[in-house]
Short mmCIF file of N, CA, C and O in Angstrom, two decimals:
data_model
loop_
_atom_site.label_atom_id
_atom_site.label_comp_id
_atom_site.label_asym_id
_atom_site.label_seq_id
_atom_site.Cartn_x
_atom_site.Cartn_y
_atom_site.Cartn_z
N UNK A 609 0.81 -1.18 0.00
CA UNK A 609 0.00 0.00 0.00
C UNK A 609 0.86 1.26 0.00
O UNK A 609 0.55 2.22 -0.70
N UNK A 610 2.00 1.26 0.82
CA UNK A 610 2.79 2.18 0.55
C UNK A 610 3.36 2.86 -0.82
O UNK A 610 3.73 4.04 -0.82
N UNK A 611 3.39 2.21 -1.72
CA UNK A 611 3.94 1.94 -3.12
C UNK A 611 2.51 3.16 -3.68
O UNK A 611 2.79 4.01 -4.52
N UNK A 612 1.53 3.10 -3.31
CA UNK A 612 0.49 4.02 -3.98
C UNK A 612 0.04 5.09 -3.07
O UNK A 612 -0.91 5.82 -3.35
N UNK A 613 0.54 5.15 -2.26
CA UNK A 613 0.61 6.46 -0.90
C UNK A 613 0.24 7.46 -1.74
O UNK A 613 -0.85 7.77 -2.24
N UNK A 614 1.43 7.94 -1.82
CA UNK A 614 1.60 9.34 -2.67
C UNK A 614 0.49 9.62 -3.44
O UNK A 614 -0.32 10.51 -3.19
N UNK A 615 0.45 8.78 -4.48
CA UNK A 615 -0.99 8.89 -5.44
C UNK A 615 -2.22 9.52 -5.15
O UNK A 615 -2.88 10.44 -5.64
N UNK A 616 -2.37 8.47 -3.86
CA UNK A 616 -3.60 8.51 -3.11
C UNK A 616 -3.67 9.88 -2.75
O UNK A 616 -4.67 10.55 -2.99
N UNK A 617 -2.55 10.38 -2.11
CA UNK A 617 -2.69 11.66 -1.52
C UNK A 617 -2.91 13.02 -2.37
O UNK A 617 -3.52 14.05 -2.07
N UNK A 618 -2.33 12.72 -3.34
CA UNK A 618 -2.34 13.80 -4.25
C UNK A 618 -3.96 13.66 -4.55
O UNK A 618 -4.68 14.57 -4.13
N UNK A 619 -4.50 12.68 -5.17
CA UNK A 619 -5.72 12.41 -5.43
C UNK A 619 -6.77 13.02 -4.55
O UNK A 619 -7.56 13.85 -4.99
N UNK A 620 -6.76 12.51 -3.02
CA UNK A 620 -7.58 13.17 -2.28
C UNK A 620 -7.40 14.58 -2.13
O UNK A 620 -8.40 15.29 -2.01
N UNK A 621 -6.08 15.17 -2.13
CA UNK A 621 -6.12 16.30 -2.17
C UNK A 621 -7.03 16.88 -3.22
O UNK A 621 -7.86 17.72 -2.89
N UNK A 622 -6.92 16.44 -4.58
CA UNK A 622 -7.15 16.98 -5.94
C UNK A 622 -9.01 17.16 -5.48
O UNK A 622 -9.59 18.22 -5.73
N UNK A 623 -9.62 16.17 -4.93
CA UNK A 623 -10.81 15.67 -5.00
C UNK A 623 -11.59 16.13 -3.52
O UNK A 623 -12.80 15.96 -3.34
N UNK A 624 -10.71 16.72 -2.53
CA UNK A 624 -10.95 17.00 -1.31
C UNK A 624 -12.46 17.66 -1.22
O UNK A 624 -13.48 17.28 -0.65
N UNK A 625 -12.14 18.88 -2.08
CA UNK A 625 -14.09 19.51 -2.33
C UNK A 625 -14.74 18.75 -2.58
O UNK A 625 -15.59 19.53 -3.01
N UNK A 626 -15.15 17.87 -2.72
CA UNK A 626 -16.31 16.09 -3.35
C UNK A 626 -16.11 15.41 -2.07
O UNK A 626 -15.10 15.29 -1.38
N UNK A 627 -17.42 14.97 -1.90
CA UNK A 627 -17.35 13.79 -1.18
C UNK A 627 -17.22 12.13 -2.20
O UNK A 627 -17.71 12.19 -3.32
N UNK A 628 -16.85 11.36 -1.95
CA UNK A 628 -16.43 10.53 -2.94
C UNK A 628 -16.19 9.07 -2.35
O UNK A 628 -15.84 8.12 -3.05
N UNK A 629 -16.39 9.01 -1.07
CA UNK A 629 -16.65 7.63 -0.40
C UNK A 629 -18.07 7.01 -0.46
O UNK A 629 -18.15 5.79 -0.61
N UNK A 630 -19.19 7.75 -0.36
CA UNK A 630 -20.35 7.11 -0.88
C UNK A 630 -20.72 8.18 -1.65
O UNK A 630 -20.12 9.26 -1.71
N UNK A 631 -22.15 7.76 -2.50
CA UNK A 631 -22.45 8.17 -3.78
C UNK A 631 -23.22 9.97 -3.35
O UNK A 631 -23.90 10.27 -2.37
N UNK A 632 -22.81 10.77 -4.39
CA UNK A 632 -23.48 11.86 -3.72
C UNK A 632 -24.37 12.66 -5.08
O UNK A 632 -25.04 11.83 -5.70
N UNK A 633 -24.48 13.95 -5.57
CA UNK A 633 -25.10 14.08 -6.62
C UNK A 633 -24.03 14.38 -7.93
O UNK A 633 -24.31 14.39 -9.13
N UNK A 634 -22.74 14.62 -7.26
CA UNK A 634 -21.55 14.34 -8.36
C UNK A 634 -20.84 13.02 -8.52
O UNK A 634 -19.91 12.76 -9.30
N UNK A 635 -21.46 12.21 -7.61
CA UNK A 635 -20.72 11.22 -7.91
C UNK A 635 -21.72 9.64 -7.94
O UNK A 635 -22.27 9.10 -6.98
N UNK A 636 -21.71 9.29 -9.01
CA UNK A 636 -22.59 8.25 -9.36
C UNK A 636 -22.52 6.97 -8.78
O UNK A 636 -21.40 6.47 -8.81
N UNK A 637 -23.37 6.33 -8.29
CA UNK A 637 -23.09 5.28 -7.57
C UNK A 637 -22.46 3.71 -7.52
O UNK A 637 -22.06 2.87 -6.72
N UNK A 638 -22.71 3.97 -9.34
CA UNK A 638 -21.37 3.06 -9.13
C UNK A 638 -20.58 3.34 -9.30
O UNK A 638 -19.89 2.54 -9.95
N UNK A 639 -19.88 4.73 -8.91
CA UNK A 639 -18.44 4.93 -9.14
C UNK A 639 -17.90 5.20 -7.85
O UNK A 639 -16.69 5.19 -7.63
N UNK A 640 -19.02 5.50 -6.74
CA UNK A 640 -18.10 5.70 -5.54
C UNK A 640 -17.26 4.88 -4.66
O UNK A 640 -17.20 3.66 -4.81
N UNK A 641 -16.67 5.46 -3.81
CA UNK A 641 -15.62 4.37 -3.04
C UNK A 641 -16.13 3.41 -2.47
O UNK A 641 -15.30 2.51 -2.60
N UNK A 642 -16.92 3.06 -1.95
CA UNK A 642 -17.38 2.09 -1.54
C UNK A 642 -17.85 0.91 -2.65
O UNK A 642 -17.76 -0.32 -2.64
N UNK A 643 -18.36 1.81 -3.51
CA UNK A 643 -19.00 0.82 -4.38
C UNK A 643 -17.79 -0.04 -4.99
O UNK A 643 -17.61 -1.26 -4.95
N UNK A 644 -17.01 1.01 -5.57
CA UNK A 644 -15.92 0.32 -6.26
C UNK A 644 -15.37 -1.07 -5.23
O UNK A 644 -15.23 -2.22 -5.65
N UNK A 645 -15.14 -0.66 -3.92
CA UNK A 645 -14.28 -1.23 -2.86
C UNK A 645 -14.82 -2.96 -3.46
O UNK A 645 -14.23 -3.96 -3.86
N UNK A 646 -16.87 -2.38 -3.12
CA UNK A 646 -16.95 -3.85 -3.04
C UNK A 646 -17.05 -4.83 -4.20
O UNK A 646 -17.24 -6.05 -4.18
N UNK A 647 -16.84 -3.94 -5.28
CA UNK A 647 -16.72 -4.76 -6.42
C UNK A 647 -14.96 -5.09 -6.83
O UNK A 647 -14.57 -5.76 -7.79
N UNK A 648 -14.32 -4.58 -6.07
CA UNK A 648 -12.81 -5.03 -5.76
C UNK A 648 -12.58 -6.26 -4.87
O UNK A 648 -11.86 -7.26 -4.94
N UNK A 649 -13.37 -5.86 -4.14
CA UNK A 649 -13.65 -7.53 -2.92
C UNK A 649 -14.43 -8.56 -4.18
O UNK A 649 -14.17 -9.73 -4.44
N UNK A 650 -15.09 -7.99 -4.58
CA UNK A 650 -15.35 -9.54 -5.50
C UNK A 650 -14.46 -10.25 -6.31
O UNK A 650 -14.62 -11.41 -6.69
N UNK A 651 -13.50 -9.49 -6.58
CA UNK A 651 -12.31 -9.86 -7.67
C UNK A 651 -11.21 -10.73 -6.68
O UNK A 651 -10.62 -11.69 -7.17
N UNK A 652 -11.03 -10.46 -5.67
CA UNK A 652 -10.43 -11.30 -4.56
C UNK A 652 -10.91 -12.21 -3.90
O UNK A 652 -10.94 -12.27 -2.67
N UNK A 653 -11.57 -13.42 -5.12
CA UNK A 653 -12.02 -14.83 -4.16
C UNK A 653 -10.52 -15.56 -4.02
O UNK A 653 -10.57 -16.65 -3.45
N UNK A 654 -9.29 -15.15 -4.44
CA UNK A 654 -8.50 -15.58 -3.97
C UNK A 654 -7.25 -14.64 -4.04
O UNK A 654 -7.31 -13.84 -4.96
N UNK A 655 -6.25 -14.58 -3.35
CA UNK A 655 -5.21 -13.55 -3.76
C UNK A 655 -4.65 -13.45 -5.04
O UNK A 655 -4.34 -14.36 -5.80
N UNK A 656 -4.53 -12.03 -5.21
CA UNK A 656 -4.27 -11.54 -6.60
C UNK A 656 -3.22 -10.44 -6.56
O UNK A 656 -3.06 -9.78 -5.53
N UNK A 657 -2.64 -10.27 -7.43
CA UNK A 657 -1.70 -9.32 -7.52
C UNK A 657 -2.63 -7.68 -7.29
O UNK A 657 -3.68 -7.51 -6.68
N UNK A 658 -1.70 -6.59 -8.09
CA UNK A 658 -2.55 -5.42 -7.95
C UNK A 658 -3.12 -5.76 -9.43
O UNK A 658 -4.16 -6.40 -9.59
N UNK A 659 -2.18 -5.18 -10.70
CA UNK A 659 -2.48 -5.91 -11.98
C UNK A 659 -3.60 -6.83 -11.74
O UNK A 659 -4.67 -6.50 -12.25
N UNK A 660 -3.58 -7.62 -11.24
CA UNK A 660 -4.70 -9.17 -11.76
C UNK A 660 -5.56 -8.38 -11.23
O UNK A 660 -6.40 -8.27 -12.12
N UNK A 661 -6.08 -7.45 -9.95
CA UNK A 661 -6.97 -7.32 -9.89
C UNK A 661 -7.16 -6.24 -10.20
O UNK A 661 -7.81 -5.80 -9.26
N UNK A 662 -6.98 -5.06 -11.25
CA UNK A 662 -6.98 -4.33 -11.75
C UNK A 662 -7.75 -4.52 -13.31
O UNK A 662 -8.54 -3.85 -13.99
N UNK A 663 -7.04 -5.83 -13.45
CA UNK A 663 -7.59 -6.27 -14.74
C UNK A 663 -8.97 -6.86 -14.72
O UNK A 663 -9.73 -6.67 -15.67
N UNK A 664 -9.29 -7.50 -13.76
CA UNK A 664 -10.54 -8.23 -13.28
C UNK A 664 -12.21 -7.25 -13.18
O UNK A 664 -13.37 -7.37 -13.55
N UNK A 665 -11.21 -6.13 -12.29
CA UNK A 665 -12.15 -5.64 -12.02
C UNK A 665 -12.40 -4.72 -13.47
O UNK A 665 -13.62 -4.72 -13.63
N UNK A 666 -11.88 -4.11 -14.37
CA UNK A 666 -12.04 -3.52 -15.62
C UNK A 666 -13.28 -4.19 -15.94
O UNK A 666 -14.35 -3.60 -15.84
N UNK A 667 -13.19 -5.55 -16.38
CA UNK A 667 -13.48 -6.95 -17.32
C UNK A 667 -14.56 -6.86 -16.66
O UNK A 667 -15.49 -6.56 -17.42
N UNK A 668 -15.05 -7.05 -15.03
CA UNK A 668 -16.23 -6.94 -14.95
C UNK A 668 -17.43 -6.05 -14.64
O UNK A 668 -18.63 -6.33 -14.65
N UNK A 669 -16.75 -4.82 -14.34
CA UNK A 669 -17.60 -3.43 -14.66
C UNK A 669 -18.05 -3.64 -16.08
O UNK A 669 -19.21 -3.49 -16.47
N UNK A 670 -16.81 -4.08 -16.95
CA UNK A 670 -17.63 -4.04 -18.35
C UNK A 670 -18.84 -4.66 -19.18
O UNK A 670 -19.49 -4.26 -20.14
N UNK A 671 -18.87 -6.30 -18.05
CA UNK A 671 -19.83 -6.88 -18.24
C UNK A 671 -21.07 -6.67 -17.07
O UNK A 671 -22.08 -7.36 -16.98
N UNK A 672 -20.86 -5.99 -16.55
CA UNK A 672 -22.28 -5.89 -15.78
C UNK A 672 -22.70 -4.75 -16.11
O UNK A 672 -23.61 -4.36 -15.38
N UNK A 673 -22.33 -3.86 -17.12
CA UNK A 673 -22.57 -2.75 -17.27
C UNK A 673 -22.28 -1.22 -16.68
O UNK A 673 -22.78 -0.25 -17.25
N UNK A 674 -21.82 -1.14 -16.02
CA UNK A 674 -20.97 -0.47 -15.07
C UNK A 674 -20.05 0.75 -15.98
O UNK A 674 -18.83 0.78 -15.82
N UNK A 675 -20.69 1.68 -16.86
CA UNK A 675 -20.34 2.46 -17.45
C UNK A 675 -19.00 3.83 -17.07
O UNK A 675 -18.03 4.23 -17.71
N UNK A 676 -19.47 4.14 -15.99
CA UNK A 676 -18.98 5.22 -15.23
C UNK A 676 -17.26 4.68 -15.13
O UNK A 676 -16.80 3.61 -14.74
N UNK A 677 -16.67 5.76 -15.57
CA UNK A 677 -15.10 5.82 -15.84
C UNK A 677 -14.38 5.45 -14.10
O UNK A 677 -14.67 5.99 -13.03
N UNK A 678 -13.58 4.57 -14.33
CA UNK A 678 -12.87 4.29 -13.01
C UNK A 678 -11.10 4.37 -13.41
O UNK A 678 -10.47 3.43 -13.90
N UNK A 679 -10.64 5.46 -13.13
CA UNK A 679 -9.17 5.46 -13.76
C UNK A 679 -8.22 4.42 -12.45
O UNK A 679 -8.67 3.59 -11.65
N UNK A 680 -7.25 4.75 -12.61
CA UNK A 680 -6.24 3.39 -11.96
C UNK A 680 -5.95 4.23 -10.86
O UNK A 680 -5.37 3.71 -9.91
N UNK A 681 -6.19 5.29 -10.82
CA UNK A 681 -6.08 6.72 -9.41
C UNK A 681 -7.57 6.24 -8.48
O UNK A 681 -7.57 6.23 -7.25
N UNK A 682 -8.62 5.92 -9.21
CA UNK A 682 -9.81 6.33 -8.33
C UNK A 682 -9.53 4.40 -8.18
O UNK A 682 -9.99 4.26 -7.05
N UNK A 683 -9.27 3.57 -8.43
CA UNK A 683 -9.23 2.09 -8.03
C UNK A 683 -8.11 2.01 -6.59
O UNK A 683 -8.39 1.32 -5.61
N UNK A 684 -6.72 2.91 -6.68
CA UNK A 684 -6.07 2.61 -5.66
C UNK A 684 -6.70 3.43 -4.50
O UNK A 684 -6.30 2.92 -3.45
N UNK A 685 -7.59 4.59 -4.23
CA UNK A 685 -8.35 4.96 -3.75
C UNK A 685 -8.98 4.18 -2.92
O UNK A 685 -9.05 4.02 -1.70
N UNK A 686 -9.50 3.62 -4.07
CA UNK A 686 -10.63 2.23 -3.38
C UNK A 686 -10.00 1.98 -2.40
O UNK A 686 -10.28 2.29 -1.24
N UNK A 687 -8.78 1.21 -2.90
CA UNK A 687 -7.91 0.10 -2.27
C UNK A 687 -7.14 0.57 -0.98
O UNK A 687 -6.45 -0.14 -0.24
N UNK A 688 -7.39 1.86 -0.86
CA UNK A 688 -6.92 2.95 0.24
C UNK A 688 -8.18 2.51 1.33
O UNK A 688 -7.96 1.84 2.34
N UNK A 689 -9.45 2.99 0.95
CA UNK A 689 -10.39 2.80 1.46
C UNK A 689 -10.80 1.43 2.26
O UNK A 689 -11.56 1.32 3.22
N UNK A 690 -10.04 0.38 1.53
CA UNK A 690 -10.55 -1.34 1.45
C UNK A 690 -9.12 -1.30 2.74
O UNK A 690 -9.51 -1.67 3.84
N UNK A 691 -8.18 -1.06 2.69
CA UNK A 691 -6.92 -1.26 3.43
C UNK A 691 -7.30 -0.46 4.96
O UNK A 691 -6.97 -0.73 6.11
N UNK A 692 -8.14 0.63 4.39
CA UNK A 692 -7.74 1.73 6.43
C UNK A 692 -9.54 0.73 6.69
O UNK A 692 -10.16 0.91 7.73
N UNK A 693 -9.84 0.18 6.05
CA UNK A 693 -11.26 -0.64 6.84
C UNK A 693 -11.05 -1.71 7.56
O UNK A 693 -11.88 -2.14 8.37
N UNK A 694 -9.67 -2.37 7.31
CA UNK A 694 -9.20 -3.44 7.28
C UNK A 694 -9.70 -4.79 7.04
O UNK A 694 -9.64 -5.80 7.75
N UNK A 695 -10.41 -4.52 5.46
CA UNK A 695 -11.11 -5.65 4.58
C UNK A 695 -9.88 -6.11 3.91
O UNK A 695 -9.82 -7.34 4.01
N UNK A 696 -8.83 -5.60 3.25
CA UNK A 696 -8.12 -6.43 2.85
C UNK A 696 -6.69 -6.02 2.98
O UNK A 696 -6.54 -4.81 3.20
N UNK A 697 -5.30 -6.94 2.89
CA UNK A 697 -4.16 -6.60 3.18
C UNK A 697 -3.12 -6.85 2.31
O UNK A 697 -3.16 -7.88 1.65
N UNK A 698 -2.19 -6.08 2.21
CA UNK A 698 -0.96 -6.79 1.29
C UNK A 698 0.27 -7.32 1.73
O UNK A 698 1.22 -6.90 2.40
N UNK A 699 -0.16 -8.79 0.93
CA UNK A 699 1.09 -9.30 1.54
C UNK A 699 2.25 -9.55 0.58
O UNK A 699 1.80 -9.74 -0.54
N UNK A 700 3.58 -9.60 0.62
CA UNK A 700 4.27 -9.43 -0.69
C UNK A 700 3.69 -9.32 -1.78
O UNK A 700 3.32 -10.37 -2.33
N UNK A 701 3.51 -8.42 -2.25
CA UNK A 701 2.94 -7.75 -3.12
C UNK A 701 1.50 -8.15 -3.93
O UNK A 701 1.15 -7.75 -5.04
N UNK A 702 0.71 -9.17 -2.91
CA UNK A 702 -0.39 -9.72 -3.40
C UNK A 702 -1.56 -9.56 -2.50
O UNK A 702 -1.48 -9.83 -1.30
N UNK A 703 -3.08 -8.95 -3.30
CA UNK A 703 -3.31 -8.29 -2.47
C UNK A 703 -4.30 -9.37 -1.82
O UNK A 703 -4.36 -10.32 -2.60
N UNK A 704 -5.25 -9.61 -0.48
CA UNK A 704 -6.14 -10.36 0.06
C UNK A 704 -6.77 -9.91 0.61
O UNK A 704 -6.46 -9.07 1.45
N UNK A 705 -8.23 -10.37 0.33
CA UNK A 705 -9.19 -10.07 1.07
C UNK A 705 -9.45 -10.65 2.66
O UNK A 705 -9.53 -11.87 2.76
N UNK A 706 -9.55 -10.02 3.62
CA UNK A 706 -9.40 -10.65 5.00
C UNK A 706 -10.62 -10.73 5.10
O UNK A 706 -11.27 -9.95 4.41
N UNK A 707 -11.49 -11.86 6.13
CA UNK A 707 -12.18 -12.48 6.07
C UNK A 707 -12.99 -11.45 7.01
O UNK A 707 -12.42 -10.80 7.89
N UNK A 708 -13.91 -11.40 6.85
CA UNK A 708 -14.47 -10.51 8.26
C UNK A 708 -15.98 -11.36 9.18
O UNK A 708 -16.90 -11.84 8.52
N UNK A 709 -15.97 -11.41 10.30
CA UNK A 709 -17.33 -11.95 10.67
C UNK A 709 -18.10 -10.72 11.21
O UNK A 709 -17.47 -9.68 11.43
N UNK A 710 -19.22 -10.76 11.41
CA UNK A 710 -19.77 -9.51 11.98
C UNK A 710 -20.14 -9.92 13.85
O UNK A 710 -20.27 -10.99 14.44
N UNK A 711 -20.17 -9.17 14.09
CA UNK A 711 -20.00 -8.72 15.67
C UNK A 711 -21.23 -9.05 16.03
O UNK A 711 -22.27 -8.71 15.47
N UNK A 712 -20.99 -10.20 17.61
CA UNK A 712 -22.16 -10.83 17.56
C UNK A 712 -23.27 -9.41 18.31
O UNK A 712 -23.04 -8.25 18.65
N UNK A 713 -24.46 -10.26 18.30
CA UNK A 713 -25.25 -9.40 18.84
C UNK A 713 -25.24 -9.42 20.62
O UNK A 713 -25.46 -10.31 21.44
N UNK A 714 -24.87 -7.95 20.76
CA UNK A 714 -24.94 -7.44 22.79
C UNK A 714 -26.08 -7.07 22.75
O UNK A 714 -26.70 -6.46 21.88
N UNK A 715 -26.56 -7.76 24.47
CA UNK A 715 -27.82 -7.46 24.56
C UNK A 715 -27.60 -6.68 25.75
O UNK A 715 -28.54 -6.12 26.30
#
């Protein structure tokens, strides 16, 4: 994740006026961070490089229809987003989705 730091930062800076983690009236819903995130988690039923899942996820925005432009800035974003949630991690240079259970119910 370090390797796309910088990016990221410049990016959020660039984008700071927008909200851009969930969908707002500039930003379409399937293009926001979240959305993207979880269609990035789908591309990780098993570990993948950044590439493999870069490529994956292209391939299947394209087939589900998923029009709205996602450049390789607003994907490591995501992956910014997917990493400080701690949904997924990198391990030599491959990325994984960590398993999550949800929190039982306190009564």
């Amino acid at each position: 994740m370090r390797h796309f730091r910088s990016a990221s930062i410049w990016l959020a800076a660039r984008d700071r006026h927008i909200g851009v983690i969930t969908p707002t009236k500039g930003i379409a819903p399937d293009r926001c961070l979240l959305a993207v995130g979880a269609q990035v988690l789908l591309q990780l039923d098993e570990p993948r490089s950044v590439s493999q899942t870069w490529a994956r996820l292209k391939t299947w925005r394209a087939s589900h229809g998923h029009a709205s432009p996602v450049s390789f800035g607003w994907f490591v974003l995501a992956l910014d987003v997917l990493y400080s949630m701690g949904a997924i991690e990198l391990d030599q240079d491959i990325l994984v989705a960590r398993s999550m259970h949800a929190a039982p119910l306190e009564r």
